[in-house]
Every structure is written in structure tokens, then in C-alpha cells.
Amino acid sequence: MADRIYLDHAATTPMLPEAVAAMVDGMARWANPSSPHAEGRAARAALEEARARIADAYGWAGEVVLTSGASESLAIALQRSLADRLAISAVEHDSVLRAAMDAAVLPVDAQGVLDMAALKAVLTLPGRPLVGVQWANSETGVRQPVVAIAQAVHEAGGLLLVDAAQMPAGADGEVADHADFVAISAHKRGGPPGIGALLVRDFASLMPSGGQERGYRPGTENLPGALGFAAALEVAEEVDRLAALRLKLDDAIARSGGEVVAGGSHRHPAIGAYRMRGLAAATQLIRFDMAGIAVSAGSACSSGSMKPSHVLGAMGWDVDSSREVVRVSFGRTTTESEIDRLIAEWRAVSRSARAFAA
């Protein structure tokens, strides 16, 4: 297994040694941070230090509610914000669609970018809106214009929720400057699974639930997880290097007869989606896996489903074409030689598919 290539970092990325060490330390001195004795007070101090480090990594000046992950963070904001109605883009993550079933669904253009005219029309309706958008789509990597969206939402007296699970810490200060709620996740950034956070600009915009986290999220606090999360965020991600690798892959696939999904849009530096004409994504995944390369078809939460991608559907793709798309996502361990190997294998699989079709 040592020669396998892992290119599914948008689903989850390997834990960093720094995060593992921080969790081990937290487990060695574990006590309930809500307990009043000396051990509990020491755990509370460590938890609050980790909370401050997480906020600092994202440039966040507001509140930080520690959660079990981005999905829970999104659900808290969508279901407990002090808004009268919800609006989300048509390309949001499945967890958002589940948590906001009554939301107005806003269309996107062929590049996957939110239709601003549709947003502004919805914002004229009565009541305070909460609008939810991804910083970058987890399937296509398409970035949304957060500043323009925020300005429109705030002019209408609304609130903005940004799903930033795919956003490297420090990659975009505009989110911290303009969002009212931000959902983040540790395991996407080299931290442990099972912990994330909801960044809240003002607790006055969120209904409390009682319990821990200053009354906004019940349950014993996960101190080891928080320490691992904070440690992971403090290891810089090589955004420029990964962007260069993605551009190299984009170019090679386009030159080899493939299609780069939303190639004309502003995209995540480390997420690309590609169509291989004439070969189902499920078959491509098997072929790549047999060659020792791990990629995916859509987000991890939906890639095991036979349903066509709702993201590509919202962008105007027909069902047959959307079922020929795979996602490739890079991380700290990705090297140029690995991308070269993927390119060679992609071309071999594509040639085989064309020969079979002929």
C-alpha cells in the first residue's frame, strides 16, 4: 500500500503529527472541563486556549462554538439563527439540504456561481433572511463571491452563513470580515475527525439550547479534539503549490480530450472535477483504484449513492454527462510526481474507453 496515491483530501485528509501529539497530550491530562475541581479547571483553561487558537487561525474576532463537525455547525446556524426564513444556493452540501428543507433554493449559473439577481429578489421578501453558501463547492471547487453576497444580504438586514469546511485557515480574510456564521471542520484540515466549530459573530443572532459551550451546544467538551484541531490549523497549507498542481492537471486533462468542470470560474486551489467522456465515474474509480490511485465521485457523503449529482444538475449538466465526472483533491502530502502518475493513468483509461467504444 506504500505506493498508493491518495487524492481525496476534500473528503478527509490525514491527521498531522502535530495534531496527533496534541491529542495524546490532551488525553494524558484529561478531565471534564466543566468540573469545578483543580483538574477540571486545568482542562477548562486548556480548552479555552484551544478555542482562542482556532479563532486566531481564521482571523475571527467573534465567538467560537465547538461542535462535532461542520455538519452540526451548519445545522445549528440554519435551525437556530434568529432569522425568519432561509435561502441557500442549489449547489450546497447535502448536510445543508437536509437541515434546511424549507429554504428557498437559489439558482446558479453554468459555472456554479450564485445568481445574484435571484438572491436580490429573494431578499426583498418580508422577514429577516439567513442566506447559506459554500466558500468553495466540495464537488467542483467553485468559489462563491462572498463579499458581494454579504453586501446584498446585510443591506436587506439579513444574516450570512458560510460553509467553510473546505477553506484553509487564513486563506480568505473576507470570510472573517463579512460572514455572520462560519462552519469549519478539523478533519478537512489535518485535525481529528469528530470536531469542528461554528464561528458566530454575535450570540444575539443565535438561539441558545442550554448546556455547555456557554449554553449553545450541550455535551461534554472534547478537549483532546479541540487541542488537535488547534494544532492542525497552525501548520500552514501550501495553497500556491497546490494551485499549481491543480492547474497542471487541468491542462493535461483538457489536452487529453477530457473536460474540466467549471474551468472558467474562480475555484478552490486544491479541488478539481473532470469529465471523461464515454466512461461512467464508477468505472473510472475502479480503474484508478486498481492502479493505486484514490479519487472520488462527488462529495464523500453522496459518492456511494447512485443518484446523479445535484450540484452538476443545478449547473445545467444532463444526467448522463454528470455520471462521467470524478473529483480529484490535493493535500499537504500531494507531490508533482503523483499528479504525473495520475495524468498518465487518466490518459490510459481514456484511451481504453475510446477503443472500447469504437
Short mmCIF file of C-alpha atoms in Angstrom, two decimals:
data_model
loop_
_atom_site.label_atom_id
_atom_site.label_comp_id
_atom_site.label_asym_id
_atom_site.label_seq_id
_atom_site.Cartn_x
_atom_site.Cartn_y
_atom_site.Cartn_z
CA MET A 1 0.00 0.00 0.00
CA ALA A 2 3.04 2.28 0.30
CA ASP A 3 2.96 3.21 -3.39
CA ARG A 4 -0.70 4.19 -3.43
CA ILE A 5 -1.62 7.78 -4.22
CA TYR A 6 -4.32 9.46 -2.13
CA LEU A 7 -6.14 12.25 -3.98
CA ASP A 8 -9.36 12.53 -1.97
CA HIS A 9 -8.31 15.17 0.55
CA ALA A 10 -11.60 17.08 0.21
CA ALA A 11 -13.31 14.08 1.83
CA THR A 12 -10.75 13.90 4.64
CA THR A 13 -7.03 14.45 4.87
CA PRO A 14 -4.52 12.51 7.00
CA MET A 15 -4.01 13.73 10.54
CA LEU A 16 -0.87 15.77 11.00
CA PRO A 17 1.74 14.58 13.52
CA GLU A 18 1.27 17.86 15.39
CA ALA A 19 -2.44 17.15 15.79
CA VAL A 20 -1.82 13.58 16.94
CA ALA A 21 0.72 14.78 19.52
CA ALA A 22 -1.67 17.45 20.81
CA MET A 23 -4.46 14.89 21.20
CA VAL A 24 -2.20 12.45 23.03
CA ASP A 25 -1.22 15.25 25.41
CA GLY A 26 -4.89 16.12 25.93
CA MET A 27 -5.79 12.51 26.68
CA ALA A 28 -2.93 12.20 29.17
CA ARG A 29 -4.29 15.08 31.24
CA TRP A 30 -7.95 14.61 30.53
CA ALA A 31 -10.57 15.86 32.92
CA ASN A 32 -14.06 17.20 32.33
CA PRO A 33 -13.67 20.92 31.54
CA SER A 34 -16.99 21.60 33.26
CA SER A 35 -15.89 20.14 36.59
CA PRO A 36 -15.09 22.66 39.37
CA HIS A 37 -12.07 20.84 40.87
CA ALA A 38 -8.44 21.62 40.03
CA GLU A 39 -8.24 19.01 37.29
CA GLY A 40 -11.41 20.33 35.69
CA ARG A 41 -10.20 23.93 35.90
CA ALA A 42 -6.92 22.97 34.22
CA ALA A 43 -8.86 21.24 31.44
CA ARG A 44 -11.07 24.31 31.06
CA ALA A 45 -8.03 26.55 30.72
CA ALA A 46 -6.60 24.27 28.02
CA LEU A 47 -9.95 24.20 26.21
CA GLU A 48 -10.25 27.98 26.19
CA GLU A 49 -6.70 28.32 24.93
CA ALA A 50 -7.51 25.92 22.08
CA ARG A 51 -10.68 27.90 21.31
CA ALA A 52 -8.66 31.12 21.09
CA ARG A 53 -6.10 29.48 18.80
CA ILE A 54 -8.85 28.25 16.47
CA ALA A 55 -10.35 31.74 16.29
CA ASP A 56 -6.92 33.27 15.67
CA ALA A 57 -6.17 30.82 12.84
CA TYR A 58 -9.25 32.06 10.97
CA GLY A 59 -8.83 35.71 11.93
CA TRP A 60 -12.14 35.53 13.78
CA ALA A 61 -12.97 38.21 16.35
CA GLY A 62 -16.34 36.78 17.41
CA GLU A 63 -17.47 33.69 19.32
CA VAL A 64 -16.43 30.06 18.74
CA VAL A 65 -18.84 27.20 19.50
CA LEU A 66 -17.08 23.85 19.39
CA THR A 67 -19.16 21.13 17.70
CA SER A 68 -18.82 17.59 16.35
CA GLY A 69 -18.03 18.87 12.86
CA ALA A 70 -19.15 21.14 10.05
CA SER A 71 -22.45 19.31 9.50
CA GLU A 72 -23.57 20.00 13.08
CA SER A 73 -22.29 23.57 12.87
CA LEU A 74 -24.36 24.17 9.74
CA ALA A 75 -27.45 22.63 11.33
CA ILE A 76 -27.12 24.84 14.42
CA ALA A 77 -26.93 28.01 12.33
CA LEU A 78 -29.69 27.02 9.93
CA GLN A 79 -32.11 25.82 12.59
CA ARG A 80 -31.39 28.18 15.49
CA SER A 81 -30.42 31.51 13.99
CA LEU A 82 -32.83 34.32 14.78
CA ALA A 83 -33.96 34.63 11.19
CA ASP A 84 -37.48 34.41 9.79
CA ARG A 85 -36.64 32.43 6.66
CA LEU A 86 -33.80 30.61 4.93
CA ALA A 87 -32.26 30.78 1.47
CA ILE A 88 -29.48 28.53 0.18
CA SER A 89 -27.81 28.00 -3.16
CA ALA A 90 -28.76 24.99 -5.27
CA VAL A 91 -25.22 23.60 -5.02
CA GLU A 92 -24.90 23.37 -1.23
CA HIS A 93 -23.64 20.28 0.57
CA ASP A 94 -26.14 17.50 1.34
CA SER A 95 -25.96 18.34 5.06
CA VAL A 96 -27.31 21.82 4.29
CA LEU A 97 -30.12 20.45 2.13
CA ARG A 98 -31.14 18.14 4.98
CA ALA A 99 -31.00 20.84 7.65
CA ALA A 100 -32.81 23.47 5.58
CA MET A 101 -35.58 21.56 3.83
CA ASP A 102 -37.90 24.59 3.85
CA ALA A 103 -35.32 27.01 2.46
CA ALA A 104 -35.69 28.93 -0.76
CA VAL A 105 -33.24 27.36 -3.22
CA LEU A 106 -31.34 29.89 -5.33
CA PRO A 107 -30.11 29.02 -8.84
CA VAL A 108 -26.52 29.15 -10.04
CA ASP A 109 -25.10 29.81 -13.49
CA ALA A 110 -23.34 27.28 -15.73
CA GLN A 111 -20.10 27.85 -13.81
CA GLY A 112 -21.77 27.10 -10.48
CA VAL A 113 -21.77 30.70 -9.21
CA LEU A 114 -24.80 32.04 -7.35
CA ASP A 115 -27.30 34.01 -9.43
CA MET A 116 -27.11 37.42 -7.77
CA ALA A 117 -30.35 38.65 -9.36
CA ALA A 118 -32.22 35.69 -7.84
CA LEU A 119 -30.60 36.37 -4.47
CA LYS A 120 -31.62 40.03 -4.51
CA ALA A 121 -35.18 39.10 -5.49
CA VAL A 122 -35.46 36.73 -2.52
CA LEU A 123 -34.03 39.38 -0.20
CA THR A 124 -36.95 41.70 -1.00
CA LEU A 125 -39.44 39.30 0.61
CA PRO A 126 -40.76 40.05 4.11
CA GLY A 127 -38.86 38.85 7.18
CA ARG A 128 -35.22 38.60 8.15
CA PRO A 129 -33.37 36.09 5.91
CA LEU A 130 -30.46 33.80 6.64
CA VAL A 131 -28.56 33.01 3.45
CA GLY A 132 -26.23 29.99 3.32
CA VAL A 133 -23.43 29.48 0.76
CA GLN A 134 -20.26 27.41 0.50
CA TRP A 135 -16.90 29.16 0.38
CA ALA A 136 -15.93 26.56 -2.22
CA ASN A 137 -18.06 23.74 -3.54
CA SER A 138 -16.87 20.38 -2.28
CA GLU A 139 -17.53 18.66 -5.63
CA THR A 140 -16.37 21.20 -8.21
CA GLY A 141 -14.21 23.58 -6.17
CA VAL A 142 -16.18 26.59 -7.46
CA ARG A 143 -15.79 29.64 -5.20
CA GLN A 144 -18.69 31.95 -4.39
CA PRO A 145 -18.35 35.78 -4.32
CA VAL A 146 -18.67 36.04 -0.55
CA VAL A 147 -18.19 39.81 -0.33
CA ALA A 148 -20.86 40.63 -2.93
CA ILE A 149 -23.26 38.15 -1.35
CA ALA A 150 -22.62 39.55 2.12
CA GLN A 151 -23.20 43.11 1.00
CA ALA A 152 -26.55 42.20 -0.55
CA VAL A 153 -27.63 40.16 2.46
CA HIS A 154 -26.64 42.79 5.01
CA GLU A 155 -28.28 45.61 3.05
CA ALA A 156 -31.51 43.60 3.38
CA GLY A 157 -30.99 43.21 7.13
CA GLY A 158 -30.16 39.51 6.80
CA LEU A 159 -27.52 37.11 8.08
CA LEU A 160 -24.88 35.22 6.09
CA LEU A 161 -23.76 31.66 6.83
CA VAL A 162 -20.62 30.43 5.05
CA ASP A 163 -19.80 26.73 4.86
CA ALA A 164 -16.01 26.97 5.08
CA ALA A 165 -15.23 23.30 5.69
CA GLN A 166 -13.04 23.30 2.57
CA MET A 167 -11.33 26.63 3.34
CA PRO A 168 -7.72 26.51 4.54
CA ALA A 169 -7.18 28.59 7.66
CA GLY A 170 -6.03 32.08 6.73
CA ALA A 171 -6.84 31.60 3.04
CA ASP A 172 -9.57 34.23 2.87
CA GLY A 173 -9.84 37.08 5.35
CA GLU A 174 -13.00 38.28 3.62
CA VAL A 175 -15.00 35.46 5.23
CA ALA A 176 -13.98 36.61 8.70
CA ASP A 177 -14.75 40.21 7.76
CA HIS A 178 -18.20 39.62 6.25
CA ALA A 179 -19.87 36.40 7.45
CA ASP A 180 -22.19 36.19 10.47
CA PHE A 181 -21.74 32.43 10.87
CA VAL A 182 -18.91 30.22 9.59
CA ALA A 183 -18.89 26.40 9.74
CA ILE A 184 -15.47 24.73 9.91
CA SER A 185 -14.21 21.18 10.32
CA ALA A 186 -10.98 19.72 11.78
CA HIS A 187 -10.61 16.58 9.68
CA LYS A 188 -10.53 18.56 6.42
CA ARG A 189 -7.51 20.48 7.70
CA GLY A 190 -5.34 17.71 9.13
CA GLY A 191 -7.03 17.56 12.53
CA PRO A 192 -9.04 14.75 14.11
CA PRO A 193 -12.50 13.64 12.97
CA GLY A 194 -15.43 14.35 15.26
CA ILE A 195 -14.77 18.01 16.00
CA GLY A 196 -15.47 21.28 14.26
CA ALA A 197 -16.75 24.71 15.16
CA LEU A 198 -19.39 27.29 14.39
CA LEU A 199 -17.91 30.77 14.33
CA VAL A 200 -20.57 33.24 15.48
CA ARG A 201 -20.21 36.98 15.05
CA ASP A 202 -22.83 37.83 17.68
CA PHE A 203 -24.59 35.42 20.05
CA ALA A 204 -27.62 37.75 19.88
CA SER A 205 -28.32 36.24 16.44
CA LEU A 206 -28.43 32.63 17.70
CA MET A 207 -30.94 30.89 19.96
CA PRO A 208 -29.28 29.07 22.89
CA SER A 209 -30.02 25.43 23.64
CA GLY A 210 -28.67 25.10 27.17
CA GLY A 211 -25.79 23.02 28.43
CA GLN A 212 -22.13 23.55 27.62
CA GLU A 213 -20.44 25.96 25.19
CA ARG A 214 -21.94 28.95 27.01
CA GLY A 215 -25.36 27.39 26.55
CA TYR A 216 -25.19 27.00 22.78
CA ARG A 217 -24.24 23.33 22.45
CA PRO A 218 -24.88 20.65 25.10
CA GLY A 219 -22.48 17.78 25.74
CA THR A 220 -19.16 17.22 27.45
CA GLU A 221 -16.46 19.22 25.70
CA ASN A 222 -13.97 17.30 23.56
CA LEU A 223 -10.71 18.68 24.94
CA PRO A 224 -8.34 16.29 23.09
CA GLY A 225 -10.15 17.00 19.84
CA ALA A 226 -10.01 20.77 20.38
CA LEU A 227 -6.28 20.60 21.04
CA GLY A 228 -5.74 18.51 17.91
CA PHE A 229 -7.88 20.92 15.87
CA ALA A 230 -5.94 23.96 17.04
CA ALA A 231 -2.58 22.28 16.40
CA ALA A 232 -3.55 21.30 12.85
CA LEU A 233 -4.66 24.82 11.95
CA GLU A 234 -1.27 26.19 12.96
CA VAL A 235 0.51 24.15 10.28
CA ALA A 236 0.33 26.25 7.13
CA GLU A 237 -1.16 24.77 3.97
CA GLU A 238 0.82 25.30 0.75
CA VAL A 239 -2.04 26.87 -1.16
CA ASP A 240 0.06 28.25 -4.03
CA ARG A 241 1.87 24.94 -4.59
CA LEU A 242 -1.40 23.02 -4.64
CA ALA A 243 -2.96 25.52 -7.02
CA ALA A 244 -0.09 24.97 -9.44
CA LEU A 245 -0.62 21.21 -9.29
CA ARG A 246 -4.33 21.60 -9.98
CA LEU A 247 -3.61 23.87 -12.95
CA LYS A 248 -1.19 21.28 -14.32
CA LEU A 249 -3.86 18.58 -14.04
CA ASP A 250 -6.49 20.86 -15.59
CA ASP A 251 -4.26 21.49 -18.59
CA ALA A 252 -3.29 17.84 -19.07
CA ILE A 253 -6.87 16.57 -18.95
CA ALA A 254 -8.13 19.27 -21.31
CA ARG A 255 -5.33 18.43 -23.77
CA SER A 256 -6.20 14.74 -23.50
CA GLY A 257 -9.83 15.14 -24.54
CA GLY A 258 -11.36 15.46 -21.10
CA GLU A 259 -13.46 18.29 -19.71
CA VAL A 260 -12.58 20.46 -16.74
CA VAL A 261 -15.80 21.18 -14.85
CA ALA A 262 -16.33 24.94 -14.37
CA GLY A 263 -12.87 25.58 -15.76
CA GLY A 264 -13.68 29.23 -16.34
CA SER A 265 -14.63 30.01 -12.74
CA HIS A 266 -12.69 31.04 -9.64
CA ARG A 267 -12.03 27.69 -7.97
CA HIS A 268 -10.51 26.09 -4.88
CA PRO A 269 -6.74 25.71 -5.31
CA ALA A 270 -6.86 22.01 -4.45
CA ILE A 271 -10.18 20.69 -5.82
CA GLY A 272 -10.87 19.79 -9.45
CA ALA A 273 -13.69 17.92 -11.16
CA TYR A 274 -13.17 16.25 -14.53
CA ARG A 275 -15.34 14.50 -17.09
CA MET A 276 -14.05 11.53 -19.07
CA ARG A 277 -16.47 11.19 -21.96
CA GLY A 278 -17.92 7.74 -22.55
CA LEU A 279 -16.93 6.14 -19.23
CA ALA A 280 -19.03 6.14 -16.06
CA ALA A 281 -17.43 7.65 -12.96
CA ALA A 282 -18.00 4.39 -11.06
CA THR A 283 -15.92 2.54 -13.64
CA GLN A 284 -13.25 5.22 -13.59
CA LEU A 285 -12.97 4.96 -9.80
CA ILE A 286 -12.46 1.20 -10.03
CA ARG A 287 -9.81 1.57 -12.72
CA PHE A 288 -7.94 4.25 -10.78
CA ASP A 289 -8.22 2.31 -7.54
CA MET A 290 -6.79 -0.80 -9.21
CA ALA A 291 -3.90 1.39 -10.38
CA GLY A 292 -3.32 2.52 -6.80
CA ILE A 293 -4.92 5.95 -7.07
CA ALA A 294 -7.74 7.11 -4.77
CA VAL A 295 -10.11 9.72 -6.23
CA SER A 296 -13.87 10.18 -5.75
CA ALA A 297 -17.13 10.95 -7.49
CA GLY A 298 -18.71 13.96 -5.79
CA SER A 299 -18.64 14.58 -2.05
CA ALA A 300 -17.91 11.69 0.30
CA CYS A 301 -21.39 12.00 1.80
CA SER A 302 -23.03 11.24 -1.55
CA SER A 303 -20.44 9.40 -3.63
CA GLY A 304 -21.82 6.00 -2.63
CA SER A 305 -25.25 6.94 -3.99
CA MET A 306 -26.48 6.06 -7.46
CA LYS A 307 -28.22 9.45 -7.68
CA PRO A 308 -26.78 11.96 -10.15
CA SER A 309 -25.01 14.95 -8.66
CA HIS A 310 -27.44 17.70 -7.67
CA VAL A 311 -24.53 20.15 -7.98
CA LEU A 312 -23.88 19.36 -11.64
CA GLY A 313 -27.62 19.23 -12.28
CA ALA A 314 -28.00 22.76 -10.92
CA MET A 315 -25.21 23.85 -13.29
CA GLY A 316 -27.18 22.53 -16.27
CA TRP A 317 -25.48 19.18 -16.76
CA ASP A 318 -27.62 16.31 -18.03
CA VAL A 319 -27.72 13.08 -16.05
CA ASP A 320 -25.57 11.00 -18.42
CA SER A 321 -22.79 13.59 -18.60
CA SER A 322 -22.76 14.21 -14.85
CA ARG A 323 -22.26 10.49 -14.25
CA GLU A 324 -18.93 10.70 -16.11
CA VAL A 325 -17.35 13.19 -13.66
CA VAL A 326 -14.81 12.41 -10.95
CA ARG A 327 -13.29 14.68 -8.30
CA VAL A 328 -9.58 14.98 -7.59
CA SER A 329 -8.48 16.85 -4.46
CA PHE A 330 -5.00 17.57 -3.19
CA GLY A 331 -3.45 17.95 0.27
CA ARG A 332 -0.18 18.57 2.07
CA THR A 333 1.22 15.17 1.05
CA THR A 334 0.46 15.55 -2.68
CA THR A 335 3.52 15.73 -4.92
CA GLU A 336 4.06 16.64 -8.56
CA SER A 337 5.18 13.10 -9.33
CA GLU A 338 1.85 11.82 -8.05
CA ILE A 339 -0.01 14.18 -10.38
CA ASP A 340 2.20 12.99 -13.25
CA ARG A 341 1.22 9.41 -12.44
CA LEU A 342 -2.48 10.33 -12.31
CA ILE A 343 -2.21 12.08 -15.69
CA ALA A 344 -0.59 9.03 -17.25
CA GLU A 345 -3.27 6.74 -15.82
CA TRP A 346 -6.09 9.10 -16.84
CA ARG A 347 -4.84 9.02 -20.42
CA ALA A 348 -4.56 5.22 -20.38
CA VAL A 349 -8.09 4.80 -19.03
CA SER A 350 -9.43 7.33 -21.54
CA ARG A 351 -7.73 5.59 -24.48
CA SER A 352 -9.15 2.27 -23.33
CA ALA A 353 -12.65 3.74 -23.12
CA ARG A 354 -12.39 5.24 -26.63
CA ALA A 355 -11.06 1.97 -28.07
CA PHE A 356 -13.93 0.02 -26.50
CA ALA A 357 -16.48 2.50 -27.84
CA ALA A 358 -15.04 2.19 -31.34
#
